[in-house]
Tab-separated table of C-alpha atoms in Angstrom:
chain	number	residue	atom	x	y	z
A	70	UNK	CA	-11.040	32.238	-20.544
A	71	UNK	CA	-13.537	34.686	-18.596
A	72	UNK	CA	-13.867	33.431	-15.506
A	73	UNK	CA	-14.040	36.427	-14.488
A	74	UNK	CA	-17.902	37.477	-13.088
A	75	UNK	CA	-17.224	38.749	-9.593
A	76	UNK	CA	-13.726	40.029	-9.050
A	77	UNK	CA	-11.372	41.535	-11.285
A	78	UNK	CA	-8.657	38.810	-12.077
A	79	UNK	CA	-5.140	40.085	-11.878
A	80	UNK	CA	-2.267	38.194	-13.045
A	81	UNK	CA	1.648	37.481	-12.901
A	82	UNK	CA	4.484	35.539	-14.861
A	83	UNK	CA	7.546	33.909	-13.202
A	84	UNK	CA	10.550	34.306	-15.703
A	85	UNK	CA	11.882	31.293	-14.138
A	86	UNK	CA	9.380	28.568	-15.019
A	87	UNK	CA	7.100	30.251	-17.478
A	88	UNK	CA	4.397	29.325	-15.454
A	89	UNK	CA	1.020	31.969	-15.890
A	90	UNK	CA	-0.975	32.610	-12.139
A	91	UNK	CA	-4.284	34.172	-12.546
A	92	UNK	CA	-6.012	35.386	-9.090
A	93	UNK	CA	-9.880	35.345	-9.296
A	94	UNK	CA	-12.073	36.102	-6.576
A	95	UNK	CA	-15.733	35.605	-6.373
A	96	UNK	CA	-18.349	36.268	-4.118
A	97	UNK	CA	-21.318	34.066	-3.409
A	98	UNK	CA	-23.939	33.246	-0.683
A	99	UNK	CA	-21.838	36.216	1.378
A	100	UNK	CA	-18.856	34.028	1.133
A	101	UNK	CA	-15.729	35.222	-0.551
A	102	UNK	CA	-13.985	32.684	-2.866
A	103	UNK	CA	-10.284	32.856	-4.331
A	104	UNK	CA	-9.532	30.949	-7.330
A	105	UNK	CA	-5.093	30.810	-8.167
A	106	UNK	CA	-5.410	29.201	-12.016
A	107	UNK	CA	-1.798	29.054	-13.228
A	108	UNK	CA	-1.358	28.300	-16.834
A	109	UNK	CA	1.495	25.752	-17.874
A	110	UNK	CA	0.196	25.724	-21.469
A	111	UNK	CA	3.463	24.544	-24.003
A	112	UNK	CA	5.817	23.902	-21.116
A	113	UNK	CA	5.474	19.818	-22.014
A	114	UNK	CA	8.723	20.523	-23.159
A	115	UNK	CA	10.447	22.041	-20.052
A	116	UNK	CA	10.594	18.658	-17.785
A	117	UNK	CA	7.551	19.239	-16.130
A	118	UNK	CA	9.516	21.119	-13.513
A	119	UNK	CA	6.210	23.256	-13.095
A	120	UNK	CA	4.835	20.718	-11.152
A	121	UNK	CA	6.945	21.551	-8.331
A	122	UNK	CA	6.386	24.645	-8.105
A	123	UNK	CA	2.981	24.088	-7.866
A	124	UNK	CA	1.894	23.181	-3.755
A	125	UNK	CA	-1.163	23.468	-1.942
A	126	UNK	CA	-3.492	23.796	-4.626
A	127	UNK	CA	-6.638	22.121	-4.172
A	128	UNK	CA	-8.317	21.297	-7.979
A	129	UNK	CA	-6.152	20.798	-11.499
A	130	UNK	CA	-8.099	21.594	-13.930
A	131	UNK	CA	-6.581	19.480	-17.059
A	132	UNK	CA	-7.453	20.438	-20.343
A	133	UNK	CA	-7.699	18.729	-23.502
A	134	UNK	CA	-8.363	19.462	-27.076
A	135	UNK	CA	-10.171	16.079	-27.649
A	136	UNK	CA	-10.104	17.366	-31.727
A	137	UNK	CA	-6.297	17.159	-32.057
A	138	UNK	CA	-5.752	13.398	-32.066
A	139	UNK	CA	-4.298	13.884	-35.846
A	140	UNK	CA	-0.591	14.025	-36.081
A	141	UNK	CA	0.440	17.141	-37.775
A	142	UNK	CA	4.079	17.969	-38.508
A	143	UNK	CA	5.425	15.267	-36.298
A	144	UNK	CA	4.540	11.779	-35.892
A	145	UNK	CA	3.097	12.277	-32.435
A	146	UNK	CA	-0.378	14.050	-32.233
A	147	UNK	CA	-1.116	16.688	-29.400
A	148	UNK	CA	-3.529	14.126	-27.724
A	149	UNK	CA	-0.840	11.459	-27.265
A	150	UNK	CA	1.668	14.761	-25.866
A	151	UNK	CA	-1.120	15.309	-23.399
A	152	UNK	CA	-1.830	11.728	-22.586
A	153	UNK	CA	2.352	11.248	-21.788
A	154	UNK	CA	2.092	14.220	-19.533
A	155	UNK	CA	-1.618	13.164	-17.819
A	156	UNK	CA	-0.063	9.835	-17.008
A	157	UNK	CA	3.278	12.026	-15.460
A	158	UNK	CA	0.556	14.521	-13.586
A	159	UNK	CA	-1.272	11.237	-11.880
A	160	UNK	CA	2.052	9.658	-11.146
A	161	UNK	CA	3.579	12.305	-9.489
A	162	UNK	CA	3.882	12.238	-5.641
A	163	UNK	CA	3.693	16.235	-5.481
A	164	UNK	CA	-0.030	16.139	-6.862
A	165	UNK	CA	-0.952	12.693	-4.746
A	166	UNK	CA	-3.997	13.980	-2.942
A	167	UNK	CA	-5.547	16.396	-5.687
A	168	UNK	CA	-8.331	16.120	-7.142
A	169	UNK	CA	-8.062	17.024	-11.272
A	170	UNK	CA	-11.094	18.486	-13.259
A	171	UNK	CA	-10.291	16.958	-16.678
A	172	UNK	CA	-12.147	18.951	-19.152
A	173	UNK	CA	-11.975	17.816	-22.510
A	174	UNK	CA	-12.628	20.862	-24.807
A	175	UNK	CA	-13.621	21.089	-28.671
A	176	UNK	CA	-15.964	18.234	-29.071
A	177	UNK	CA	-17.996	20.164	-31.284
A	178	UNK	CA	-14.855	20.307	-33.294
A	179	UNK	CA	-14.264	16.959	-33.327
A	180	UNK	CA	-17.818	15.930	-34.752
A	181	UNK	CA	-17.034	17.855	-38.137
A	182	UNK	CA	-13.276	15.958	-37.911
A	183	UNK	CA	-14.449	12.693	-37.509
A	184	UNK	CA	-16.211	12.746	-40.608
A	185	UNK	CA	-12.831	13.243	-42.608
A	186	UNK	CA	-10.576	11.618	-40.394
A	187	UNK	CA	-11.236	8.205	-38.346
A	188	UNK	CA	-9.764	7.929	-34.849
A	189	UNK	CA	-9.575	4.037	-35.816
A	190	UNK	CA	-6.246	5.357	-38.440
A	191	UNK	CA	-4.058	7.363	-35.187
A	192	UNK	CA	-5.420	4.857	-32.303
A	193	UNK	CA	-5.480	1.135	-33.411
A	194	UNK	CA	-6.983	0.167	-29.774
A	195	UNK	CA	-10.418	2.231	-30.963
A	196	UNK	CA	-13.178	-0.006	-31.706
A	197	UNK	CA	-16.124	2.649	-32.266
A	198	UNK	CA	-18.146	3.593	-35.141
A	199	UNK	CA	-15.947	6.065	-37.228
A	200	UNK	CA	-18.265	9.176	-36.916
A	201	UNK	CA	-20.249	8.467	-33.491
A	202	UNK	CA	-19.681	11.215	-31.050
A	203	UNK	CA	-20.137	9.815	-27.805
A	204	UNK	CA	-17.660	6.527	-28.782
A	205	UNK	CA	-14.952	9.073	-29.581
A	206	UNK	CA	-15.713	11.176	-26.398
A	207	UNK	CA	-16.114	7.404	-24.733
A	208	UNK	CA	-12.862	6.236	-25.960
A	209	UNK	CA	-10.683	9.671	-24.964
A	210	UNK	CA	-12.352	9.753	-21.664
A	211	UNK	CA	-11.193	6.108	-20.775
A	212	UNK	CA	-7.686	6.674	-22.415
A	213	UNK	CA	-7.177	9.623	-19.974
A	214	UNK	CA	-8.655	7.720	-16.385
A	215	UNK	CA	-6.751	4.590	-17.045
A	216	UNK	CA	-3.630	6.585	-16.671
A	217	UNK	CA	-4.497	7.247	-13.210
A	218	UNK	CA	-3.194	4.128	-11.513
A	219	UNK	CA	-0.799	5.059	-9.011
A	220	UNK	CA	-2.288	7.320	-6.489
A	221	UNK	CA	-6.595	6.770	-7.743
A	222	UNK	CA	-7.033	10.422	-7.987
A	223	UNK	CA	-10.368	12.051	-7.804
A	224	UNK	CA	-11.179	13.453	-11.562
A	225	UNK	CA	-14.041	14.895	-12.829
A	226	UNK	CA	-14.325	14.712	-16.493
A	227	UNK	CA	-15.844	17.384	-18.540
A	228	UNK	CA	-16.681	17.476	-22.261
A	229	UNK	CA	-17.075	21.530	-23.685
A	230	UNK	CA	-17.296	22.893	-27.144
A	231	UNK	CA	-14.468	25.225	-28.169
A	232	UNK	CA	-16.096	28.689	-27.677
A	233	UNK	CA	-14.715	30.108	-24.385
A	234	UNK	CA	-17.802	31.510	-22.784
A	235	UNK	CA	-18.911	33.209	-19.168
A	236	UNK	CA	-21.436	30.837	-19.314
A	237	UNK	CA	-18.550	27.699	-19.537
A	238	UNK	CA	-16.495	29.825	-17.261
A	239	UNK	CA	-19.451	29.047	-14.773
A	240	UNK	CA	-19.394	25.594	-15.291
A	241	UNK	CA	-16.000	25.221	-14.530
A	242	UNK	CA	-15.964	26.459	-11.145
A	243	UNK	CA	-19.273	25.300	-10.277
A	244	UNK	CA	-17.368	21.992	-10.774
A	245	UNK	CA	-14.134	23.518	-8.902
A	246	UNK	CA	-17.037	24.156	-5.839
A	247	UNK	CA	-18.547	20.635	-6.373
A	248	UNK	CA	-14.835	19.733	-5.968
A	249	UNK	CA	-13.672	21.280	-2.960
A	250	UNK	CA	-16.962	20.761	-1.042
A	251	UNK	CA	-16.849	16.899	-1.865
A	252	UNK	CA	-13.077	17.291	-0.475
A	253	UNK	CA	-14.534	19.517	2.953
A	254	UNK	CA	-17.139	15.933	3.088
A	255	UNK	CA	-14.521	13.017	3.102
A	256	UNK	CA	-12.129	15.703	5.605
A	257	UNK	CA	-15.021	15.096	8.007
A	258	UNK	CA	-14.849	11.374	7.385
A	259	UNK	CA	-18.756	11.403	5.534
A	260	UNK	CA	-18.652	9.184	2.526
């Protein structure tokens, strides 16, 4: 992803955990921002012990491929993975008090899939048309906040296309900013 306009990023791998940091900095308004991303892409499978390594952040950024509700070699698609591990991320006590950008990528993928294959045949509960856009996006979106029972996180839900961009790059941390400056508001006690 090219979040990169500003600072160079530089980045780093633990062995341990397999876990991905990425340092960005940016510079804005004379202020000088610094963005950690670490990327836990395909550790579902290592007991989500990544989320203890992880303190002190101040945004998770979540993201989804809303097009890969189809199960492909198993019985279980990627989206129902995702939503097991969601409901495990707004659950656990380590990430109580952060605030998750849930951006839900590939929707222009999912128009052409929707044509061939019905979200109604993987997820009984759906009750849209077969080929509306905004029912499917609807329907994934509420899937993913009802999972977030125990602590009432903050998220922020985002719907992209799939083509990694600087311009979606932008939008992310423009939300990140909207994030952390809504966080510096309710520190001071504003609502």
């Amino acid at each position: 992803m090219e979040l990169a306009y500003g600072m160079a990023p530089t980045a780093a791998v633990n062995d341990d955990d397999g876990i991905r940091e990425t340092l960005i900095g940016r510079k804005t308004a004379g202020l000088h921002y610094k963005y950690r991303i670490y990327d836990v892409v395909g550790l579902h499978s290592k007991d989500n012990k990544w989320i203890y390594s992880i303190d002190e952040i101040s945004t998770l950024i979540y993201v989804v491929d809303v097009s890969e509700y189809c199960p492909l070699a198993s019985d279980v698609s990627c989206i129902q993975e995702d939503l097991a591990l969601f409901q495990k991320i707004c659950s656990s006590k380590w990430l109580a008090t952060t605030p998750i950008l849930l951006l839900m990528s590939n929707t222009d993928v999912l128009t052409s899939k929707l044509r061939h294959s019905p979200i109604g045949d993987y997820f009984p509960d759906y009750t849209g048309s077969p080929h509306d856009l905004e029912a499917a996006k609807s329907f994934f979106r509420q899937k993913y906040l009802c999972l977030n029972q125990k602590y009432g996180l903050r998220i922020r839900v985002v719907f992209t296309g799939s083509v990694a961009t600087v311009k979606l790059g932008k939008a992310i941390v423009a939300n990140v900013d909207k994030i952390l400056i809504e966080e510096k508001v309710l520190a001071f006690g504003a609502k």
